[in-house]
Short mmCIF file of C-alpha atoms in Angstrom, two decimals:
data_model
loop_
_atom_site.label_atom_id
_atom_site.label_comp_id
_atom_site.label_asym_id
_atom_site.label_seq_id
_atom_site.Cartn_x
_atom_site.Cartn_y
_atom_site.Cartn_z
CA GLN A 211 30.95 39.79 -2.85
CA LEU A 212 33.85 38.24 -4.30
CA GLN A 213 36.43 36.23 -3.90
CA LEU A 214 39.11 34.74 -4.75
CA GLN A 215 41.64 31.52 -2.89
CA GLU A 216 44.22 29.76 -4.08
CA SER A 217 44.89 26.04 -3.78
CA GLY A 218 47.68 24.02 -5.01
CA PRO A 219 51.11 22.86 -3.25
CA GLY A 220 52.50 24.81 -0.69
CA LEU A 221 56.72 23.22 -1.90
CA VAL A 222 57.81 21.93 -5.47
CA LYS A 223 60.40 20.62 -5.72
CA PRO A 224 63.42 21.92 -8.73
CA SER A 225 62.89 21.49 -11.94
CA GLU A 226 60.07 20.72 -11.34
CA THR A 227 56.60 21.89 -11.90
CA LEU A 228 54.62 24.73 -9.99
CA SER A 229 50.30 23.67 -10.52
CA LEU A 230 47.91 26.35 -8.42
CA THR A 231 44.11 26.93 -8.78
CA CYS A 232 42.04 29.94 -8.72
CA THR A 233 38.70 29.60 -7.56
CA VAL A 234 36.87 32.00 -8.01
CA SER A 235 33.32 33.06 -5.53
CA GLY A 236 30.34 35.42 -5.60
CA GLY A 237 30.46 36.58 -9.78
CA SER A 238 31.18 34.83 -12.59
CA ILE A 239 35.02 34.42 -14.51
CA SER A 240 32.80 34.81 -17.82
CA SER A 241 32.33 38.48 -17.65
CA SER A 242 33.85 40.34 -20.06
CA SER A 243 34.40 43.73 -18.02
CA TYR A 244 37.93 41.42 -16.57
CA TYR A 245 41.04 39.52 -17.55
CA TRP A 246 42.00 37.14 -14.18
CA GLY A 247 45.59 36.76 -13.54
CA TRP A 248 48.74 35.75 -11.15
CA ILE A 249 50.52 37.84 -9.86
CA ARG A 250 53.92 37.00 -7.56
CA GLN A 251 56.17 38.27 -4.78
CA PRO A 252 59.41 36.85 -2.83
CA PRO A 253 59.70 36.99 -0.01
CA GLY A 254 60.87 40.62 0.85
CA LYS A 255 60.47 41.83 -2.28
CA GLY A 256 57.49 43.24 -5.06
CA LEU A 257 55.20 42.15 -7.04
CA GLU A 258 55.44 40.31 -10.30
CA TRP A 259 52.91 40.06 -13.09
CA ILE A 260 53.46 37.12 -14.67
CA GLY A 261 49.94 36.72 -16.65
CA SER A 262 46.92 37.51 -17.25
CA ILE A 263 44.08 35.44 -19.11
CA TYR A 264 39.94 36.35 -20.79
CA TYR A 265 36.97 33.90 -19.98
CA SER A 266 37.40 33.24 -24.16
CA GLY A 267 40.96 31.39 -23.41
CA SER A 268 42.91 34.54 -24.69
CA THR A 269 46.27 34.84 -22.86
CA TYR A 270 48.87 37.61 -21.99
CA TYR A 271 52.81 37.14 -20.51
CA ASN A 272 55.07 38.79 -19.01
CA PRO A 273 57.57 38.12 -21.56
CA SER A 274 60.59 36.61 -19.14
CA LEU A 275 57.98 34.37 -18.22
CA LYS A 276 56.62 33.48 -21.59
CA SER A 277 58.96 30.51 -22.77
CA ARG A 278 57.87 28.74 -18.66
CA VAL A 279 54.21 29.83 -18.36
CA THR A 280 50.48 27.76 -19.04
CA ILE A 281 47.72 29.68 -18.02
CA SER A 282 44.41 28.47 -18.50
CA VAL A 283 40.29 29.00 -17.37
CA ASP A 284 37.70 26.96 -16.82
CA THR A 285 34.27 28.47 -16.80
CA SER A 286 32.63 25.53 -15.78
CA LYS A 287 33.50 25.32 -12.24
CA ASN A 288 34.52 29.39 -12.39
CA GLN A 289 38.25 28.47 -11.99
CA PHE A 290 41.64 29.70 -13.79
CA SER A 291 45.33 27.67 -13.21
CA LEU A 292 48.84 28.52 -13.37
CA LYS A 293 51.73 26.02 -14.32
CA LEU A 294 55.01 27.26 -14.47
CA SER A 295 57.56 24.57 -15.40
CA SER A 296 61.00 23.72 -15.11
CA VAL A 297 61.49 26.07 -11.71
CA THR A 298 63.98 26.98 -9.24
CA ALA A 299 64.62 29.08 -6.18
CA ALA A 300 64.49 31.72 -7.75
CA ASP A 301 60.23 30.48 -7.80
CA THR A 302 60.32 31.03 -4.31
CA ALA A 303 57.20 33.37 -3.83
CA VAL A 304 54.02 34.28 -2.74
CA TYR A 305 51.39 33.45 -5.45
CA TYR A 306 48.48 35.81 -6.23
CA CYS A 307 45.89 35.63 -8.02
CA ALA A 308 43.40 38.39 -9.25
CA ARG A 309 40.89 39.22 -11.51
CA LEU A 310 42.24 42.38 -13.80
CA ASP A 311 39.41 45.36 -15.13
CA THR A 312 40.05 44.84 -19.00
CA ILE A 313 40.12 48.74 -19.86
CA PHE A 314 43.33 50.25 -17.85
CA GLY A 315 44.12 47.57 -15.84
CA GLU A 316 43.67 48.32 -12.66
CA ILE A 317 44.10 45.10 -10.01
CA ASP A 318 40.58 45.74 -7.96
CA TYR A 319 40.67 42.11 -6.41
CA TRP A 320 43.49 39.97 -5.13
CA GLY A 321 43.68 35.99 -3.42
CA GLN A 322 44.45 35.82 0.28
CA GLY A 323 47.83 35.14 -1.89
CA THR A 324 49.75 31.51 -1.19
CA LEU A 325 53.51 30.13 -0.32
CA VAL A 326 55.18 28.56 -2.93
CA THR A 327 58.20 26.85 -1.88
CA VAL A 328 61.13 25.42 -4.62
CA SER A 329 63.51 23.74 -2.55
CA SER A 330 64.30 19.53 -3.12
CA ASP B 11 59.26 46.11 -22.18
CA ILE B 12 57.51 48.93 -20.15
CA GLN B 13 59.33 49.45 -17.29
CA MET B 14 58.28 51.64 -13.65
CA THR B 15 60.28 53.40 -12.09
CA GLN B 16 59.14 54.39 -7.76
CA SER B 17 61.26 56.87 -5.97
CA PRO B 18 61.80 57.15 -2.88
CA SER B 19 61.99 53.66 -1.65
CA THR B 20 61.99 54.70 1.64
CA LEU B 21 60.32 57.48 3.18
CA SER B 22 60.41 58.76 6.80
CA ALA B 23 57.34 59.76 7.59
CA SER B 24 55.43 61.19 10.80
CA VAL B 25 51.75 61.65 11.69
CA GLY B 26 50.12 64.58 9.93
CA ASP B 27 52.99 64.90 7.67
CA ARG B 28 52.00 65.13 3.98
CA VAL B 29 54.42 62.40 1.65
CA THR B 30 53.99 62.50 -1.59
CA ILE B 31 55.17 59.37 -4.02
CA THR B 32 56.63 59.45 -7.30
CA CYS B 33 56.48 56.91 -10.60
CA ARG B 34 57.90 57.44 -13.76
CA ALA B 35 56.83 55.01 -17.26
CA SER B 36 59.61 55.13 -19.32
CA GLN B 37 57.83 55.99 -21.77
CA SER B 38 53.66 57.22 -22.54
CA ILE B 39 51.37 55.15 -20.97
CA SER B 40 48.50 57.63 -20.96
CA SER B 41 46.18 57.43 -18.10
CA TRP B 42 47.15 54.41 -17.76
CA LEU B 43 48.24 53.48 -13.95
CA ALA B 44 46.92 52.86 -10.51
CA TRP B 45 48.87 52.34 -7.04
CA TYR B 46 47.38 49.84 -4.14
CA GLN B 47 48.49 49.58 -0.48
CA GLN B 48 50.08 46.45 1.15
CA LYS B 49 50.27 45.76 4.43
CA PRO B 50 52.64 42.16 5.34
CA GLY B 51 51.40 38.57 5.03
CA LYS B 52 48.48 40.85 3.41
CA ALA B 53 47.51 41.02 -0.22
CA PRO B 54 47.84 44.71 -2.56
CA LYS B 55 44.82 47.02 -2.56
CA LEU B 56 43.37 49.25 -5.04
CA LEU B 57 43.58 52.91 -4.18
CA ILE B 58 43.76 54.90 -7.06
CA TYR B 59 42.70 53.47 -10.63
CA LYS B 60 43.50 55.62 -14.01
CA ALA B 61 46.53 57.75 -12.61
CA SER B 62 43.09 59.85 -10.57
CA SER B 63 40.46 58.09 -9.84
CA LEU B 64 39.67 57.17 -6.11
CA GLU B 65 38.89 53.65 -5.49
CA SER B 66 35.63 52.74 -3.57
CA GLY B 67 35.84 52.87 -0.20
CA VAL B 68 39.54 54.98 -0.38
CA PRO B 69 39.96 57.77 2.26
CA SER B 70 40.13 61.48 0.15
CA ARG B 71 43.62 62.08 1.62
CA PHE B 72 44.89 59.92 -0.90
CA SER B 73 45.20 60.77 -4.82
CA GLY B 74 46.63 60.97 -7.62
CA SER B 75 47.83 62.95 -10.31
CA GLY B 76 49.94 62.83 -13.57
CA SER B 77 49.66 61.48 -17.45
CA GLY B 78 52.79 60.05 -19.55
CA THR B 79 55.00 59.92 -18.07
CA GLU B 80 55.24 60.62 -15.13
CA PHE B 81 53.26 59.79 -12.17
CA THR B 82 52.27 60.64 -8.44
CA LEU B 83 50.69 59.72 -5.79
CA THR B 84 50.25 62.17 -2.18
CA ILE B 85 48.22 61.47 0.86
CA SER B 86 47.34 64.99 2.28
CA SER B 87 47.89 63.96 5.90
CA LEU B 88 49.37 60.60 6.57
CA GLN B 89 47.68 58.92 9.85
CA PRO B 90 48.47 55.62 11.59
CA ASP B 91 47.25 52.86 9.16
CA ASP B 92 49.44 54.30 6.08
CA PHE B 93 52.47 53.60 7.63
CA ALA B 94 52.94 50.00 4.13
CA THR B 95 54.86 49.89 1.23
CA TYR B 96 52.89 51.29 -1.70
CA TYR B 97 53.52 50.01 -5.11
CA CYS B 98 52.63 51.44 -8.83
CA GLN B 99 51.26 49.44 -11.23
CA GLN B 100 50.80 50.53 -15.42
CA TYR B 101 49.23 48.71 -17.33
CA ASN B 102 49.65 48.48 -21.54
CA SER B 103 48.96 46.41 -24.94
CA TYR B 104 47.69 43.45 -21.85
CA SER B 105 50.50 43.73 -20.15
CA LEU B 106 51.36 45.02 -16.63
CA THR B 107 54.50 46.20 -14.19
CA PHE B 108 55.00 46.77 -10.93
CA GLY B 109 57.28 50.39 -9.60
CA GLY B 110 59.58 48.29 -7.13
CA GLY B 111 58.11 49.67 -4.09
CA THR B 112 58.03 52.99 -1.36
CA LYS B 113 57.91 51.82 1.84
CA VAL B 114 57.03 54.46 4.27
CA GLU B 115 57.79 54.19 7.86
CA ILE B 116 57.28 56.18 11.20
CA LYS B 117 59.97 58.94 12.18
#
């Protein structure tokens, strides 16, 4: 059974960089059938796609966040990571990592989510 | 960017009711649409993909339809476990967008 687990600091100061890692177990991140992505959800609000990465390293970002986002992959560790720079309180959210199908783009596996609070 | 508009934002219904949620895309997305159910404190769960394909393990009372710009999620007979928030999501040119969500509440 595939499992995804987010890890990283739960508190980040304004203007600093948010860094999270997703560890994939029970399957290979190098599958050609899937992308790996980050989605976030501010408290009490809806879902926002941040970006996706293919095992080859090809990346796709939400245009509204593109200038601040970097997603990378480490196939040797079966992990992928998110960096979001210059954070503000508006970046406070539950951050999910997820697996996306390459053809129809549905998300069939999600991590449990991790709350990241931006505060001094 | 493709915008997804869900309606209604809140829906009050009773157990046994037939429930329909609508999602409209700002431009044609063919059948590249998925539906999710989310309960408080939990990650979303995939219900429908490719507009009308039922994810394995999802009860058959859930169904999806539509193509192009207009899509619907139908719950044929609402069960107690179905009270949750539902999201649509489009996929186009490697980009994703979610609808704003529909909260299904107990009437």
